[in-house]
XYZ file of C-alpha atoms in Angstrom:
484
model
C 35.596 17.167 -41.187
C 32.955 19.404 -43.029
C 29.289 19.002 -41.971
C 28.247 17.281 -45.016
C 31.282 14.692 -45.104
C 30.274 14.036 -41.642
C 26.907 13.337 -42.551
C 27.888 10.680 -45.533
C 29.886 9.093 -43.244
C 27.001 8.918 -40.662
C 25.067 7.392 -43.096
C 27.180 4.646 -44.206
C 27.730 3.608 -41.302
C 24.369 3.828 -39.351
C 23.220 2.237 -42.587
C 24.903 -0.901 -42.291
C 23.364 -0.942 -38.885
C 22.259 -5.046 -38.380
C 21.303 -6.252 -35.002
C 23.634 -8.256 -32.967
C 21.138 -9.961 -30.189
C 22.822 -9.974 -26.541
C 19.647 -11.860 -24.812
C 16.657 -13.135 -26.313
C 13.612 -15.448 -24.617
C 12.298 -18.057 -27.060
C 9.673 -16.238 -29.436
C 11.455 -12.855 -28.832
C 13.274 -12.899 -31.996
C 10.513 -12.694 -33.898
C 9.342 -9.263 -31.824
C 12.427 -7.862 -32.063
C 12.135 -7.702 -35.624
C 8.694 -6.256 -35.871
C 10.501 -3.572 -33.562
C 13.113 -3.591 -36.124
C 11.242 -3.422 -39.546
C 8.088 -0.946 -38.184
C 9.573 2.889 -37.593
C 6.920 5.257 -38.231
C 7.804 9.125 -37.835
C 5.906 10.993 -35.163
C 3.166 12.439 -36.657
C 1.997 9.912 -39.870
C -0.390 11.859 -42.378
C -3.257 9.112 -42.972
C -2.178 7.529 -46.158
C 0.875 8.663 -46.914
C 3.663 6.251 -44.518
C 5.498 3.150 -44.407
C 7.251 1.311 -41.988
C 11.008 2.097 -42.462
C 13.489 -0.171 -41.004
C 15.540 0.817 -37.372
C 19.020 0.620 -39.541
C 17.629 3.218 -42.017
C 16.027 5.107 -39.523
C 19.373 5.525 -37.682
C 21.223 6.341 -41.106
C 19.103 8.948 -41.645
C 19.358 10.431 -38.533
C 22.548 10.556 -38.517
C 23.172 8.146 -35.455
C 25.875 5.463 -35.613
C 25.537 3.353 -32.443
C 22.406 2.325 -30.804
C 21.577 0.046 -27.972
C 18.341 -1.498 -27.164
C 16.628 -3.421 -24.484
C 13.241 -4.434 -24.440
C 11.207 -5.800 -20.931
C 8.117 -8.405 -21.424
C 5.956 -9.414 -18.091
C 8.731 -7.796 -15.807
C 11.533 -9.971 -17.742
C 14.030 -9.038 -20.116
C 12.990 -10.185 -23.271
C 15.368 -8.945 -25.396
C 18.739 -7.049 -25.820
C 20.482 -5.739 -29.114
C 23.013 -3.752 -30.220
C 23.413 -2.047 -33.135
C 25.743 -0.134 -35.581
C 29.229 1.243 -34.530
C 31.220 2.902 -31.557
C 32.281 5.731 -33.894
C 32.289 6.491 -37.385
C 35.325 4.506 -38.064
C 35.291 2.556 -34.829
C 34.612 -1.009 -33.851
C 30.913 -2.179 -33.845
C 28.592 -1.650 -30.620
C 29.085 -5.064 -28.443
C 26.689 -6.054 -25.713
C 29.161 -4.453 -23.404
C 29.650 -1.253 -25.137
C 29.176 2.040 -22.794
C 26.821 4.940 -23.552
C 26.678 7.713 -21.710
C 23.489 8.017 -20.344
C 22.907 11.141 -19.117
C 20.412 12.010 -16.209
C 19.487 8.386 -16.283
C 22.122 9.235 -13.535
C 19.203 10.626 -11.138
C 16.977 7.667 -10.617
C 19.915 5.299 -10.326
C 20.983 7.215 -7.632
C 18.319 7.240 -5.821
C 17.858 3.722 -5.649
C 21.221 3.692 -3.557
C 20.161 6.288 -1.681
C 16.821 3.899 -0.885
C 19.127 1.086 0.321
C 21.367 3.192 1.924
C 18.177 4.570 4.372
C 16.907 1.410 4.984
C 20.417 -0.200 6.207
C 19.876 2.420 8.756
C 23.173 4.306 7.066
C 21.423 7.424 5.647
C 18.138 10.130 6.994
C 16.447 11.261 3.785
C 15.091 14.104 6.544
C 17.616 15.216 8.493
C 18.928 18.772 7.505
C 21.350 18.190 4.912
C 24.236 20.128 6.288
C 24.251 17.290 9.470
C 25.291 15.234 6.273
C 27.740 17.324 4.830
C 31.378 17.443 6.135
C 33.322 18.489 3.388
C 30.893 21.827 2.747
C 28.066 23.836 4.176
C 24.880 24.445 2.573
C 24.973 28.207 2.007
C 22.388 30.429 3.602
C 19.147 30.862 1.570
C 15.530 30.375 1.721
C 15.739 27.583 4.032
C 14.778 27.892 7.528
C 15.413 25.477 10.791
C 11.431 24.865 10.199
C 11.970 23.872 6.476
C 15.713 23.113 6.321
C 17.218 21.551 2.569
C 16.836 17.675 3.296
C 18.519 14.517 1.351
C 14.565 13.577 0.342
C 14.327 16.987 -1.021
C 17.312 17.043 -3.037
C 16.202 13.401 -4.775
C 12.707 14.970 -5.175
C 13.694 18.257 -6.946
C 11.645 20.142 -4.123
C 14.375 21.626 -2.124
C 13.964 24.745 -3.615
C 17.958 24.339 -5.477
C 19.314 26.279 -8.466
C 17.784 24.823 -11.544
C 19.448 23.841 -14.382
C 22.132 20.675 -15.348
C 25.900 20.934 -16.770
C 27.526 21.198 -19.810
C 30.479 18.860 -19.608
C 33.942 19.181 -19.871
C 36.989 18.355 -22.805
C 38.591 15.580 -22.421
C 41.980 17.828 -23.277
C 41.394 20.100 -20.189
C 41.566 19.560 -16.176
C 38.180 17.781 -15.053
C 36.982 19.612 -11.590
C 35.996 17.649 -8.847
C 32.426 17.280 -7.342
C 33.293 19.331 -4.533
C 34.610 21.801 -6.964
C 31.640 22.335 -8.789
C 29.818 22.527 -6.017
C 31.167 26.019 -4.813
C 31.774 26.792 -7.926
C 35.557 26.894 -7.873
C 37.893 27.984 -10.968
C 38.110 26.051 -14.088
C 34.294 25.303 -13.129
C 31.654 26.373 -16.091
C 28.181 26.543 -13.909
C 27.241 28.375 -10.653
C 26.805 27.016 -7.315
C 23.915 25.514 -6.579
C 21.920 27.648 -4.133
C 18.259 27.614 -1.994
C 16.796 29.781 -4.519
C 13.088 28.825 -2.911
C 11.727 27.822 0.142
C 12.702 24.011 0.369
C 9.447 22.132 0.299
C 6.826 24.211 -1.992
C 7.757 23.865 -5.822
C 9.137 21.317 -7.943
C 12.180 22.862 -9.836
C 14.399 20.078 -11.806
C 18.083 20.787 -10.328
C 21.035 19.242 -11.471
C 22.953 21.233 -8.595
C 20.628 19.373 -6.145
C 21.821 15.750 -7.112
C 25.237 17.413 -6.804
C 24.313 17.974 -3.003
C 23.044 14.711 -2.965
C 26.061 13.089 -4.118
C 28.719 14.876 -1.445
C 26.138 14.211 1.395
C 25.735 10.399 0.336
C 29.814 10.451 0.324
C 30.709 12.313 3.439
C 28.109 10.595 5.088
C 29.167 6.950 4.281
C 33.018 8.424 3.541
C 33.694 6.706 0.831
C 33.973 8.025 -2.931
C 30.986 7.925 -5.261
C 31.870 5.317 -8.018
C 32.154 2.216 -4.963
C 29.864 3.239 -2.970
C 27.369 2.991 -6.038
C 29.263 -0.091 -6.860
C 28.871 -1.674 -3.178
C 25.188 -0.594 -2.842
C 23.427 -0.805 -5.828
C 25.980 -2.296 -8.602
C 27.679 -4.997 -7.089
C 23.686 -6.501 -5.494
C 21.857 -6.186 -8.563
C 24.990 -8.247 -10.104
C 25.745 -5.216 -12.346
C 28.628 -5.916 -14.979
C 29.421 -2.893 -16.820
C 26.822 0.434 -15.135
C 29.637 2.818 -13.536
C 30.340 6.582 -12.778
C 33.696 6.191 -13.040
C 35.440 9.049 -15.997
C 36.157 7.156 -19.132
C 39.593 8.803 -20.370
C 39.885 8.472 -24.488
C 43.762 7.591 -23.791
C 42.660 4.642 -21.751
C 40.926 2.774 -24.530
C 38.083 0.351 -23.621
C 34.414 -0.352 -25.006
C 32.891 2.804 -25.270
C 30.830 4.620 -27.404
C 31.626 7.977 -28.889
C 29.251 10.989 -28.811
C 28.134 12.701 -31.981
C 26.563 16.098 -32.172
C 23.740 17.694 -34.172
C 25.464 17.395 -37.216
C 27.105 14.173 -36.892
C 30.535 15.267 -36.447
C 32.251 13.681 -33.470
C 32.537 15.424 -29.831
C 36.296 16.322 -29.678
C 37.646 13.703 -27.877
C 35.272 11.268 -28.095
C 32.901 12.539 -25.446
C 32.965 14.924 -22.307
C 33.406 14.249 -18.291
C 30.412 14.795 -16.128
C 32.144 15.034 -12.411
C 28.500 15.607 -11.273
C 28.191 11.503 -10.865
C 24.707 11.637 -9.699
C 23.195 14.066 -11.998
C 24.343 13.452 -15.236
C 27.919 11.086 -14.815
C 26.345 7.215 -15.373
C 27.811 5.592 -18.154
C 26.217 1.811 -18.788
C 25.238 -0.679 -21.438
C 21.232 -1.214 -22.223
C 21.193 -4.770 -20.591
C 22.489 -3.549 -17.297
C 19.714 -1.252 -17.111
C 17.111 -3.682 -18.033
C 18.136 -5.224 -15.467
C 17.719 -2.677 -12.671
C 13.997 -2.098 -13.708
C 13.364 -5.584 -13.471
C 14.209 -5.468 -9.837
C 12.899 -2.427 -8.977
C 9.592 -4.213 -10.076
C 10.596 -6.628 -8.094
C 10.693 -4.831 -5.242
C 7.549 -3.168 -5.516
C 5.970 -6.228 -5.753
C 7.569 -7.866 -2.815
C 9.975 -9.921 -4.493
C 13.011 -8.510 -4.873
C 16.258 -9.881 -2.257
C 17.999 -6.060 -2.798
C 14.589 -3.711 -2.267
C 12.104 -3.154 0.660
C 8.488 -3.491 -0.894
C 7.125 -1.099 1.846
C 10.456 1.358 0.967
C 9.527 1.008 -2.951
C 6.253 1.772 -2.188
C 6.656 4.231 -0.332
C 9.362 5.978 -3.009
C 6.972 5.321 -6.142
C 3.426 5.540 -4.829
C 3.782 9.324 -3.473
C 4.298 11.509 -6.683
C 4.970 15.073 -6.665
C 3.714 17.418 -9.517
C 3.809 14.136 -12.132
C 7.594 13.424 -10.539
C 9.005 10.424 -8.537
C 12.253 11.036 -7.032
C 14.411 11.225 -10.521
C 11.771 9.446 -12.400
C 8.339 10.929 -14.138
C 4.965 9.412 -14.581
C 3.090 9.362 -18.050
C -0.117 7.815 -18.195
C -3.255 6.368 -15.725
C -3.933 3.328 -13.641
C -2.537 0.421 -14.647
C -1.592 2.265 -17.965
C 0.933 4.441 -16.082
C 4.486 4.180 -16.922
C 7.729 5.185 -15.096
C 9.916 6.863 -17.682
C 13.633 9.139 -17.438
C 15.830 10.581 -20.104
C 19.134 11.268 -20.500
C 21.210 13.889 -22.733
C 24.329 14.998 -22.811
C 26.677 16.305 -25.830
C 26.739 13.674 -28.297
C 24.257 11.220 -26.608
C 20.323 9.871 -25.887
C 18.930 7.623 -23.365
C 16.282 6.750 -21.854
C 14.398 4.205 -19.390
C 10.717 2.924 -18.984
C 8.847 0.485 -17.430
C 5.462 -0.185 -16.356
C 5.085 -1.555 -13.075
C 1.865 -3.148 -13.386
C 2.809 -5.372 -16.555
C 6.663 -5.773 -16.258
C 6.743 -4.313 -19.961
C 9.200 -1.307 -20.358
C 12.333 -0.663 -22.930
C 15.633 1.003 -22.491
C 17.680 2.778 -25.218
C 21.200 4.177 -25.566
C 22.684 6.374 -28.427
C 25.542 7.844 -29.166
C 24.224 10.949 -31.150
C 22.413 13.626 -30.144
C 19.599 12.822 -32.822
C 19.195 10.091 -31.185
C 16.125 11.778 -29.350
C 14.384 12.380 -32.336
C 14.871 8.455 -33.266
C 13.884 7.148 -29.477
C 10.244 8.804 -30.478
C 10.536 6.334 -33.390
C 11.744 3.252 -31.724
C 9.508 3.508 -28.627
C 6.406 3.860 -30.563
C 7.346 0.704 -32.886
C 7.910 -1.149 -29.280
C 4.344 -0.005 -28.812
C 3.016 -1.176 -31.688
C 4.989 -4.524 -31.217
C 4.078 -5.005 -28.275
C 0.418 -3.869 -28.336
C 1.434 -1.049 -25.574
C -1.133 2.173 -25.271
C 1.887 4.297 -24.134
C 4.592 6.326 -27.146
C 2.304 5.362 -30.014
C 2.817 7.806 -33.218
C 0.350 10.977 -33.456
C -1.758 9.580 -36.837
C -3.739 12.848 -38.688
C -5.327 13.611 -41.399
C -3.905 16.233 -44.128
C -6.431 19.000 -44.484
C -6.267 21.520 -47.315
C -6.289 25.374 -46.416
C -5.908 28.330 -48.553
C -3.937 31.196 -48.352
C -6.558 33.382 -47.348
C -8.139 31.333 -44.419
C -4.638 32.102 -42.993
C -4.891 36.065 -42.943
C -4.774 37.568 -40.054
C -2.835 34.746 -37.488
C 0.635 35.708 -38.120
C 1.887 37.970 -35.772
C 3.760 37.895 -32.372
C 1.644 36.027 -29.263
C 2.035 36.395 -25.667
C 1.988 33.006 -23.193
C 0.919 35.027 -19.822
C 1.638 31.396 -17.766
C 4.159 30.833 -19.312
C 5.987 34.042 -19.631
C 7.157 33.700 -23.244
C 6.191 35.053 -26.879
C 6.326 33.426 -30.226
C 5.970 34.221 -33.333
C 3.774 33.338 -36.277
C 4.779 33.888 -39.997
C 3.133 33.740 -42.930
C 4.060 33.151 -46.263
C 1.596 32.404 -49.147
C -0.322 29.407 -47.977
C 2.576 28.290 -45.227
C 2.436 29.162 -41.798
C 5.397 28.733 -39.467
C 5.816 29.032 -35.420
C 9.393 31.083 -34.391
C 10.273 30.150 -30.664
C 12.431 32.904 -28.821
C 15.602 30.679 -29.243
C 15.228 30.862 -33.376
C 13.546 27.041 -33.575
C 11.630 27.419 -36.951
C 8.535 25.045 -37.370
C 7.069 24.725 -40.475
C 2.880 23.636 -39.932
C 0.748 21.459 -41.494
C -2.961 22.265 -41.470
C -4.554 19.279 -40.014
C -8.496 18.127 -39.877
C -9.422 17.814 -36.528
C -12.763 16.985 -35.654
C -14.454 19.588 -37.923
C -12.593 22.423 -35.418
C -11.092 24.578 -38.030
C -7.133 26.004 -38.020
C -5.247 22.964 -36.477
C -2.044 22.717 -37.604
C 0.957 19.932 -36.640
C 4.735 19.474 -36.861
C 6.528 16.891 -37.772
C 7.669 16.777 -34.329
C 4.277 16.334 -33.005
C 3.837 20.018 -31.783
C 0.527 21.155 -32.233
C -1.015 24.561 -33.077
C -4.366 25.692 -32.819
C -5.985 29.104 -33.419
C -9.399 30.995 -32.588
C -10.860 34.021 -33.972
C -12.736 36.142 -31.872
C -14.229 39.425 -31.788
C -12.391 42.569 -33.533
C -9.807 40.827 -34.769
C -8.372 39.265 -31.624
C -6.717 36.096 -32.065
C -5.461 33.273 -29.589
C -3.602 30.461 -30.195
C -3.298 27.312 -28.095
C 0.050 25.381 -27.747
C 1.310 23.217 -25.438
C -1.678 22.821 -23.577
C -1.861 26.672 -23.117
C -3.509 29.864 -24.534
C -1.253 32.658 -26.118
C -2.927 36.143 -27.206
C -1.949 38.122 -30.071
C -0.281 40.957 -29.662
C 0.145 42.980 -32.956
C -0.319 42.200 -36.093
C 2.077 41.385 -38.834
């Protein structure tokens, strides 16, 4: 299938996208469809935007499945699904499976949690007194500051970075243990103590992937039931598993579509690396993990410790909480994750203070670029402060105010260089992988050259002495190295 025919297809599809309700309190109908009916790109240009609809948001995007769950007050107010399976596939049911990525992380280490306070599992005991089936190879860990299971869940144990591609359904799938030294028919490196365990927070796939063989040999038993038994199973989890969905086997499941809405080959790809990337679940199951987790650090959960909750979310590392992230302040502060793998979007959010949060699941990769859309239409729904749209104001500037930014600029802290090009009246920002964004000069505040993308990245430039130039983006200052 071409790119474009792919595309059309996407479209008519996604575009007869109505919602089938799973769960709904009384009165939630009615904010589901504000949700529904109030899509707003990221960045809205004062004056110029409507509200589009969630079913032609998705057709446009190019995403044909979509799950949705929505928390109110620590409850689940609402779930929905949405659109189809596939192209040419069944619709999404309330039971359909996504794959959800690095959603993975957190999940795990809520079994982890119950695991350590069952008295079954030490977060900080040296890793390899864990680990039967393979030793921790030597590397910048010491007896002083060995690699520990608390660590590994924390992303400060100093592991390879990085996460995993996948692999075909039409091929052999490695097992954990496999991947983990990197044996053949593998497609990523071993995981090694690349820094001192204890002093940097590096995001590691590979880690989890320690994680995952010490929680096994340690309770000997296979990933997919132990999850089941420890987490699953007491939070009276239907569908959630890590098990491999096989294509041949049939079943509800959703299949992945990539950047340009053609299918993944085979429907989607394995993820042996269960508790990094391998979850597969439905939207309502996941609601229903946050509302417990809540739960439990409140004191009122029957599956979680308060004091071990608190002790897991109150103690945050660089912005990070053991497999989850933290956006926002006080009472405003919001646990989030996201998941992405070929073909696929999730993500998870709650706040613990209100009980409000949302969980999504698609089936395309540009699915991202809609969750921006959906979340901040929850927000507005739900009169959230968190994921609201970036609103600006056009501004007019001519070609000649431009002269003299484009050129190549070096980010010292961050140890990369873009570029800026001009044409005529039109900037645009080159990143070093070829990502081309086209700006939009902005008013901001009467501080002149401010430009925006329609993704929300923002550029802003200062002239000083000479001719020197600097330009600010992502929160950081880049110099100007040549000219054009």
């Amino acid at each position: 299938m071409t790119r474009t025919a792919a595309l059309a297809l996407c479209l008519a599809v996604a575009g007869s996208a109505h919602a089938a309700p799973c769960k709904e309190q009384p009165g939630a109908a009615a904010r589901r469809q504000a949700v529904e009916q109030g899509l707003l790109p990221a960045v809205v240009f004062d004056g110029e935007e409507q509200p589009r609809t969630l079913a032609a948001r998705m057709a446009e995007h190019g995403v044909p499945g979509l799950a949705v769950a929505v928390l109110r007050g620590g409850e689940v107010d609402w779930v929905a699904v949405y659109g189809r399976r596939a192209m040419q596939a069944p619709a999404v049911s309330c039971a359909t499976l996504f794959q959800a990525g690095s959603l993975a992380k957190p999940v795990t280490v809520l079994a982890a949690l119950r695991l350590q306070d069952a008295g079954r599992l030490d977060w900080d005991r040296d890793v390899n007194g864990l680990l039967t089936s393979l030793r921790l190879p030597a590397g910048r860990q010491t007896p002083d500051h060995p690699v520990t299971l608390r660590g590994l869940l924390a992303h400060t144990a100093g592991i390879t970075p990085g996460g995993y591609p996948g692999y075909a359904q039409a091929g052999p799938v490695p097992t954990v243990l496999e991947v983990a030294t990197a044996a053949p028919g593998t497609n990523t490196p071993r995981p090694e103590v690349v820094l001192p365990p204890g002093e940097q927070l590096r995001y590691s796939g590979g880690g989890y992937t320690l994680a995952q063989i010490a929680m096994q040999d340690s309770q000997k038993l296979a990933f997919e039931p132990l999850m089941q038994r420890w987490l699953f199973q007491p939070l009276g989890l239907r569908h959630a598993t890590f098990a491999l969905q096989r294509q041949s086997a049939g079943g509800d499941v959703a299949a992945g579509h990539q950047g340009d809405a053609a299918p993944v080959p085979g429907g989607w790809l394995h993820l042996p690396e269960s508790a990094a990337a391998g979850l597969w679940s439905d939207a309502g199951d996941l609601a229903t993990l946050l509302t417990e987790l809540r739960k439990g650090w409140q004191g009122r959960s029957q599956v979680f410790r308060k004091s071990s909750m608190r002790a897991l979310l109150d103690t945050p590392v660089e912005g990070h909480l053991y497999g989850f992230r933290l956006i926002g302040e006080g009472e405003q502060q919001v646990l989030v994750h996201y998941g992405g793998t070929t073909g696929y979007n999730a993500g998870m959010a709650i706040n613990l203070h209100t009980g409000d949060g949302v969980v999504y699941l698609a089936n395309a990769d540009a699915g991202r670029a809609l969750s921006a859309e959906l979340l901040a239409a929850v927000s507005r729904a739900y009169g959230w402060t968190q994921f609201r749209e970036t609103r600006v104001r056009r501004a007019a500037v001519d070609e000649a105010a431009l002269q003299g930014l484009a050129g190549r600029y070096l980010f010292a802290a961050m140890g990369v260089r873009v570029q800026i090009e001009q044409a005529k009246a039109q900037l645009t920002l080159v990143f070093p992988n070829g990502d081309r964004l086209a700006l939009t000069p902005i008013a901001a505040d009467g501080v002149p050259l401010q430009f925006i993308h329609p993704t929300g990245v923002r550029v802003g430039f200062q002239r000083g002495e000479a001719g020197a130039v600097t330009m600010q983006l992502y929160g950081d200052q880049g110099v100007r190295e040549n000219s054009p």
